[in-house]
Short mmCIF file of C-alpha atoms in Angstrom, two decimals:
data_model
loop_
_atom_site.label_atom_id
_atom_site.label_comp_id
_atom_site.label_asym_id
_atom_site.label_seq_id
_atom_site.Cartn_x
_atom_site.Cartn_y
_atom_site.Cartn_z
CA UNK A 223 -8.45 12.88 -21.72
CA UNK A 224 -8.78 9.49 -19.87
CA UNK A 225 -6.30 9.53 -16.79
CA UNK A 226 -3.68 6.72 -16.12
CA UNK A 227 -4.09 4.66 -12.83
CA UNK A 228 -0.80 4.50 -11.72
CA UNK A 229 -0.98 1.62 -8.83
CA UNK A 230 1.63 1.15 -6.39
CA UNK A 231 1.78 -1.73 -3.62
CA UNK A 232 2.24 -2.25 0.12
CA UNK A 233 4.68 -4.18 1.71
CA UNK A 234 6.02 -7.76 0.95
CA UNK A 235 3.54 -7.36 -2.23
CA UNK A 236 3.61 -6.43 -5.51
CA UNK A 237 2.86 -5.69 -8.64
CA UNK A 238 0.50 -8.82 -9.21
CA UNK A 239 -2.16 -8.35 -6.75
CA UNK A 240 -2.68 -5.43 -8.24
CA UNK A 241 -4.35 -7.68 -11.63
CA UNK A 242 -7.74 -8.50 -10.54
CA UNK A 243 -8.20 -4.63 -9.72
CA UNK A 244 -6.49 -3.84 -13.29
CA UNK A 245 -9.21 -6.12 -14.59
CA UNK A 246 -12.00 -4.35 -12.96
CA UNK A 247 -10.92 -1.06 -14.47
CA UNK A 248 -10.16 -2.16 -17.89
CA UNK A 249 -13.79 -2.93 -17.92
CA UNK A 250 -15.14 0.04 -16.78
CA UNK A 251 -12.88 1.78 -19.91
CA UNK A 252 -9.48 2.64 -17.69
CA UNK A 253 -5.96 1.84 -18.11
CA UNK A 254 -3.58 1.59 -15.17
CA UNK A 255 0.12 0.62 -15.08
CA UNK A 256 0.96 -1.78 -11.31
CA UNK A 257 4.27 -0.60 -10.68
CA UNK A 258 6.73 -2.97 -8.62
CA UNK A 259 9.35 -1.05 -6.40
CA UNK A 260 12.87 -2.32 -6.30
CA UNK A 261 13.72 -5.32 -5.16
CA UNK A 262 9.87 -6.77 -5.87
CA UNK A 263 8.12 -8.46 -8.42
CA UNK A 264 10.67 -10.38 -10.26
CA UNK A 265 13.63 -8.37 -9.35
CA UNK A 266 12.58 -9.98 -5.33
CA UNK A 267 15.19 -12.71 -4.12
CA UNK A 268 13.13 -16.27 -2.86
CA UNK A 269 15.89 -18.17 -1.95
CA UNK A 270 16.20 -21.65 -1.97
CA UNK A 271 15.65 -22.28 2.06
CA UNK A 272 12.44 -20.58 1.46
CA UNK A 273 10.62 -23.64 -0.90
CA UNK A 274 9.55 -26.84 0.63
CA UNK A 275 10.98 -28.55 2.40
CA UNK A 276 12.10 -25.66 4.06
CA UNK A 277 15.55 -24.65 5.64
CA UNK A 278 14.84 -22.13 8.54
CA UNK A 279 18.69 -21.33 8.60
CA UNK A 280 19.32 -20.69 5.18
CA UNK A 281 16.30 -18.47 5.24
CA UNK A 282 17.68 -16.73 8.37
CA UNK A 283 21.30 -16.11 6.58
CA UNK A 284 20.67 -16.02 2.92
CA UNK A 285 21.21 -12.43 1.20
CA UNK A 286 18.18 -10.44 -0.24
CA UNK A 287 18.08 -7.96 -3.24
CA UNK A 288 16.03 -5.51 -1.37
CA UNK A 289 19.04 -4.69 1.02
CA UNK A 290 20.19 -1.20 0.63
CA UNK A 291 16.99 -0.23 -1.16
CA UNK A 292 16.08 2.99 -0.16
CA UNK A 293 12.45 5.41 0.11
CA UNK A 294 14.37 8.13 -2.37
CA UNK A 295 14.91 4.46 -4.94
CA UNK A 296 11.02 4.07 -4.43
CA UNK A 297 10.40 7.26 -5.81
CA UNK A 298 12.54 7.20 -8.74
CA UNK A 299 10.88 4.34 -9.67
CA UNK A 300 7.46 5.67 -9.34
CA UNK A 301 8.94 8.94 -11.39
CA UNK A 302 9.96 7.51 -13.89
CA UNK A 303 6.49 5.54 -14.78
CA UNK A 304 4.73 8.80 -14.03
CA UNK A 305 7.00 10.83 -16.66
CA UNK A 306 6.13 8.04 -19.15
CA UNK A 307 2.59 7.41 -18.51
CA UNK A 308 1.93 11.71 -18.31
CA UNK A 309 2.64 11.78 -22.18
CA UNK A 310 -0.79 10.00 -22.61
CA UNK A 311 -2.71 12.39 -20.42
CA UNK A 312 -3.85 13.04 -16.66
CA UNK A 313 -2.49 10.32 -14.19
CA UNK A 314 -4.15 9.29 -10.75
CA UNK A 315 -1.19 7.77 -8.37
CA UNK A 316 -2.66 5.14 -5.76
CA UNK A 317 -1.02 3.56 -3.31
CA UNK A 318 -1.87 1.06 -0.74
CA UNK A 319 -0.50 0.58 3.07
CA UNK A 320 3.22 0.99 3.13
CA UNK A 321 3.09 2.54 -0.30
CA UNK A 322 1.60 5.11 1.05
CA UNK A 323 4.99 6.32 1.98
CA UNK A 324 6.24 6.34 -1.31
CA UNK A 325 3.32 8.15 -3.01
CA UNK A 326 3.87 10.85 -0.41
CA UNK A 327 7.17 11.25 -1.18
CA UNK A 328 6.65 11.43 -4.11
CA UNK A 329 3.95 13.73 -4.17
CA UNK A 330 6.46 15.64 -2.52
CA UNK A 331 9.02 15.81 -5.32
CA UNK A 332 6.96 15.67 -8.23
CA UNK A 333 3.69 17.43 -7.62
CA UNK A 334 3.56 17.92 -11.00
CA UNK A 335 3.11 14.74 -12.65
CA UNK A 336 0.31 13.65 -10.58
CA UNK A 337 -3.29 15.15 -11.09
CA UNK A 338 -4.54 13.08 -8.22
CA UNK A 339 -3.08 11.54 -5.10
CA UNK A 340 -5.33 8.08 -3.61
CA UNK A 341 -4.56 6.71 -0.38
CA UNK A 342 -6.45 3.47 -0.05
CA UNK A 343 -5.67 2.62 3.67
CA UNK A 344 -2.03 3.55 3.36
CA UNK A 345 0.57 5.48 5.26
CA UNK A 346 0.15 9.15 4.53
CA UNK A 347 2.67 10.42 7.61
CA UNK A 348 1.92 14.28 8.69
CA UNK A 349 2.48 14.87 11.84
CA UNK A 350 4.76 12.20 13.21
CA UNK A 351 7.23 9.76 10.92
CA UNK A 352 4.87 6.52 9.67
CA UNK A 353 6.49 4.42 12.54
CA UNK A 354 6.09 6.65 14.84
CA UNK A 355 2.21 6.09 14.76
CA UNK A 356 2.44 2.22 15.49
CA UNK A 357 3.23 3.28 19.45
CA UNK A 358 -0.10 5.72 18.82
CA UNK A 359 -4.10 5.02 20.74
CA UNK A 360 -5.34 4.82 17.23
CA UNK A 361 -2.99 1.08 16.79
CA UNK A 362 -3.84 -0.13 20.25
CA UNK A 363 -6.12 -2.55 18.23
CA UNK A 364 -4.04 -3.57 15.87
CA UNK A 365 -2.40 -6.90 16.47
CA UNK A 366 2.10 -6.72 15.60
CA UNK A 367 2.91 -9.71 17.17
CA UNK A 368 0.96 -11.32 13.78
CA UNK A 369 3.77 -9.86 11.83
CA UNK A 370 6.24 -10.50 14.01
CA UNK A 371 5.39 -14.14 14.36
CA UNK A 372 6.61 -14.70 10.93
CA UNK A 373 9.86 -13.15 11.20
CA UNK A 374 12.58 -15.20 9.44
CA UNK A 375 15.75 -13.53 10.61
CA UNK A 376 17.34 -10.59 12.00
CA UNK A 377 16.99 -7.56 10.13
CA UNK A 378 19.94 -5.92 11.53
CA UNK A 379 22.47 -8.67 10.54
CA UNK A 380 20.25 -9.36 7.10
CA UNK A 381 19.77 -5.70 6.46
CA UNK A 382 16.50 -5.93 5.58
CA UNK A 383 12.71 -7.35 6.69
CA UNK A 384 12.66 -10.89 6.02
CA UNK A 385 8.85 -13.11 6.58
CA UNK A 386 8.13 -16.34 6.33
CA UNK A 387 4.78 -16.46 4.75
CA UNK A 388 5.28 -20.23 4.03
CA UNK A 389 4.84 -21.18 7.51
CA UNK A 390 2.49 -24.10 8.67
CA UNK A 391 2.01 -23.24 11.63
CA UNK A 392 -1.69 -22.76 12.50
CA UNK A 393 -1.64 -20.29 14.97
CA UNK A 394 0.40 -18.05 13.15
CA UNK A 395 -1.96 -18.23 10.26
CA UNK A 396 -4.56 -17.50 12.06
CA UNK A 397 -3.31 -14.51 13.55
CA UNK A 398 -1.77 -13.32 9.68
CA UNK A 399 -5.11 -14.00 8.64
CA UNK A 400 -7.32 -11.86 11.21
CA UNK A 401 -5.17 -8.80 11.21
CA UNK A 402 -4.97 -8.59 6.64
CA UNK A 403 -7.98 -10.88 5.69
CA UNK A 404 -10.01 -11.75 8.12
CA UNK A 405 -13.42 -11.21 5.60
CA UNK A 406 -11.98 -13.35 3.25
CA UNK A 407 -12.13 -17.08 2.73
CA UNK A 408 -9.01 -19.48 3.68
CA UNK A 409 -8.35 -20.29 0.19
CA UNK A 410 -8.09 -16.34 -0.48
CA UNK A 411 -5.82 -15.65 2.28
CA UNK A 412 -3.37 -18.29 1.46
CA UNK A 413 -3.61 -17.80 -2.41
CA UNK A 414 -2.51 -14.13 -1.18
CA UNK A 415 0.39 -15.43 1.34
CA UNK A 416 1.56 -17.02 -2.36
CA UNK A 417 1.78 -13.54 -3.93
CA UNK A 418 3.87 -12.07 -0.97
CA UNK A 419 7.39 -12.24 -1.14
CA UNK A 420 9.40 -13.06 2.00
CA UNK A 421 11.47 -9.46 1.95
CA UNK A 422 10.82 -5.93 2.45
CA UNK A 423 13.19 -2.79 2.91
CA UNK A 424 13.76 -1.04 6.27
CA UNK A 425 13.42 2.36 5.10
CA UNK A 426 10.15 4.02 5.90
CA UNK A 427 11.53 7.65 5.29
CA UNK A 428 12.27 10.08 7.77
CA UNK A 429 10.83 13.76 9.10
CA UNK A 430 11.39 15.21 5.67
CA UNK A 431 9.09 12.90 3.96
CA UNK A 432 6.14 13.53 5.67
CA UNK A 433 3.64 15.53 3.83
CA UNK A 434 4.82 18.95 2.68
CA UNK A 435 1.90 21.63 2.28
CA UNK A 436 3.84 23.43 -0.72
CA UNK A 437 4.39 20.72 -3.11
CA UNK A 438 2.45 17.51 -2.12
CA UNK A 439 -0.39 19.29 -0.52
CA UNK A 440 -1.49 21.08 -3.40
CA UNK A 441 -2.15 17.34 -5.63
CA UNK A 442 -6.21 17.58 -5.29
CA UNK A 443 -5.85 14.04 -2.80
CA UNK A 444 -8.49 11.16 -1.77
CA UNK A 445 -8.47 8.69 0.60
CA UNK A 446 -10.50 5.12 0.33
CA UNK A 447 -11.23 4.37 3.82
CA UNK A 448 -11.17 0.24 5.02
CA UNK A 449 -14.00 -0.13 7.44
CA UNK A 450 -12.79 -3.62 8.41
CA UNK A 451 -9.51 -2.97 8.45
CA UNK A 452 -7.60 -4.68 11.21
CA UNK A 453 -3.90 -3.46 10.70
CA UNK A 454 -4.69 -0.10 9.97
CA UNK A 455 -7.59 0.75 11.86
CA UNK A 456 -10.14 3.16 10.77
CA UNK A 457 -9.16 5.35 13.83
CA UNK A 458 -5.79 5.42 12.40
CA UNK A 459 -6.64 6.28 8.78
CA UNK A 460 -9.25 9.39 9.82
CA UNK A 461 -6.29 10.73 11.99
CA UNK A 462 -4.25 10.95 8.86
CA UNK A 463 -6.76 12.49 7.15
CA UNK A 464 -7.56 15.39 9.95
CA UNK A 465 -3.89 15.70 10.10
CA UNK A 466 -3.45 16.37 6.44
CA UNK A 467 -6.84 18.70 6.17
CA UNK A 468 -5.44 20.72 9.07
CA UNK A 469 -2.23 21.29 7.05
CA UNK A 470 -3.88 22.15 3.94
CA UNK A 471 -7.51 23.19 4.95
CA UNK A 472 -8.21 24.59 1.20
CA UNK A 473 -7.71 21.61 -0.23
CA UNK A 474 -9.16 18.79 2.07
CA UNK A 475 -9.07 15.05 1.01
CA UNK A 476 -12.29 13.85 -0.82
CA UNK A 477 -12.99 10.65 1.67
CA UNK A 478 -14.37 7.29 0.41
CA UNK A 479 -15.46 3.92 2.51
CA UNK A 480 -14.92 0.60 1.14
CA UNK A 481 -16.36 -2.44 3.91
CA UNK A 482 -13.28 -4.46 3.46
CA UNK A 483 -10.32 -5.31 5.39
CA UNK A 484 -6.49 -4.40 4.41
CA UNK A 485 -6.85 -7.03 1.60
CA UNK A 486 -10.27 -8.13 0.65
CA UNK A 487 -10.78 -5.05 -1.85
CA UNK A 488 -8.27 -6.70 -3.89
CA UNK A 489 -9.69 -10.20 -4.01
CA UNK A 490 -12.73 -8.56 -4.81
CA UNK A 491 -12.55 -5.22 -6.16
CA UNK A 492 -15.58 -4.05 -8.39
CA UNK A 493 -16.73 -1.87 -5.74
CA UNK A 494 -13.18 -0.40 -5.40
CA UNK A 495 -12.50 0.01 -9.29
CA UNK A 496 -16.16 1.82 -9.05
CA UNK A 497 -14.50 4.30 -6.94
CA UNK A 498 -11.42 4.72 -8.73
CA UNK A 499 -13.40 5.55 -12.18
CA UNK A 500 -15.71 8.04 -10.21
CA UNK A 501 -12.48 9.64 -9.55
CA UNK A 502 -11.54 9.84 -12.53
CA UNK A 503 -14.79 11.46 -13.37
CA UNK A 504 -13.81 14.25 -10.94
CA UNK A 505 -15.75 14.22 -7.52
CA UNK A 506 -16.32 16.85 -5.70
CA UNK A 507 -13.12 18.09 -3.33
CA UNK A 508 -13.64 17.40 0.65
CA UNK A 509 -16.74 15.07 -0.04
CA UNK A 510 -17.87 11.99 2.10
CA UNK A 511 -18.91 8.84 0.88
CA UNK A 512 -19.16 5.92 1.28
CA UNK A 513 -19.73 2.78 -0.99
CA UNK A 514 -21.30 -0.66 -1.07
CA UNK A 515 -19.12 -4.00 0.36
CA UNK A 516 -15.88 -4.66 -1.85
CA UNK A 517 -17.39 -7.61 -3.63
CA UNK A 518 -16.69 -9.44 -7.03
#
């Protein structure tokens, strides 16, 4: 039977960017379901402050939905569209950047309702918690203050991660734009700045939701490698995958390479969907390859 693509997002995203990818795959004969977590999609809060003209204090103060959300609400969310979409057959679970903590958890929990596990340059925490790594050599290239720049309140008084992605301000969109995007055009990079959504939760899990070897390390796994990828450098995503092999050496991932930075594969993602239906196809466990530029 044809396997469901179950595709879950990164941070500040969401289930739309997910639609030109969707596209792609409904094309080459696949269906996939974008899932947004809670507090995204339309369930996110954009509060007033945050359209133009813009009120920096009212975005600084103004409550968010996403408070209180939690990694454990993540995963029920991704259960339940995994229970549903398993009735139809096989289902492939990918996630992307900080969803990558999610489909590990959940891999974790469930084992069972996911045939295969795709990391596409996302967090897949083994040996240390997934913040833990951004004080690691592997991040020394990778540029925080780019986030941080866009900060639009405190996160302790807000309780939760609050961006302003609307922000004018050259420099800072220079700097958003060379550590996510920086293969993609202008208008790309701002058309995705207008998909983000100005919060995120603050819980990236904790020791026990790194990867287990008796539940989520027996999901046959892959992981789609960014070549260009500024804010998770390649260094970083091979450690996660030596890290994981080590744990479970039977069952290694099967490693792909897409020339693309964190978000250009999903501006232009035939060459990404391409992988995704080989998978589907079955490839060989503990291979290495890699593929042409993400292109349209």
């Amino acid at each position: 039977m044809s396997p469901t693509f179950v595709l879950v997002h990164g941070a500040f995203a969401n289930s739309f960017s997910f639609a030109p990818l969707q596209a792609e795959l409904a094309l080459l004969g696949h269906r996939s379901a974008a899932v947004d977590l809670p507090g995204h999609g339309f369930e996110a809060t954009y509060p007033a402050a945050y359209q133009a003209p813009q009120d920096p204090a009212g975005l600084a103060t103004t409550p968010g939905s996403i408070k209180g959300v939690t990694l454990a609400d993540n995963v029920a969310r991704v259960v339940a569209v995994l229970e549903r979409a398993k009735e139809h057959g096989p289902v492939i679970l990918v996630g992307h950047s900080r969803g990558g903590i999610t489909l590990t958890a959940v891999g974790n929990a469930r084992p069972d309702l996911v045939d295969r596990i795709v990391y596409v340059s996302a967090w897949a925490p083994v040996d240390l918690d997934a913040g833990e790594y951004n004080a690691e050599p592997e991040m020394a290239s990778a540029d925080m203050a780019a986030l941080m720049a866009v900060l639009a309140g405190d996160p302790a008084a807000l309780g939760l991660l609050r961006c302003n992605f609307r922000t004018a301000d050259p420099a800072v969109l220079a700097g958003l734009k060379a550590a996510f995007h920086a293969d993609g055009t202008d208008d790309e990079f701002r058309t995705f700045l207008n998909t983000f959504q100005p919060d995120e939760n603050l819980d990236a899990g904790t020791p026990d939701d790194r990867v287990q070897a008796a539940t989520w390390g027996t999901i046959p796994r892959s992981y789609v490698r960014l070549s260009e990828d500024t804010s998770i450098p390649p260094a970083m995503q091979d450690r996660m995958i030596r890290e994981a092999d080590a744990l479970t050496p039977d069952n290694p991932y099967d490693v792909h390479t897409l020339e693309s930075s964190h978000l250009s594969w999903l501006a232009r993602p035939r060459a990404a969907a391409e992988v995704l239906a080989g998978l589907a196809a079955g490839p060989a466990v503990g291979s290495s390859v890699s593929e042409a530029p993400a292109a349209g």
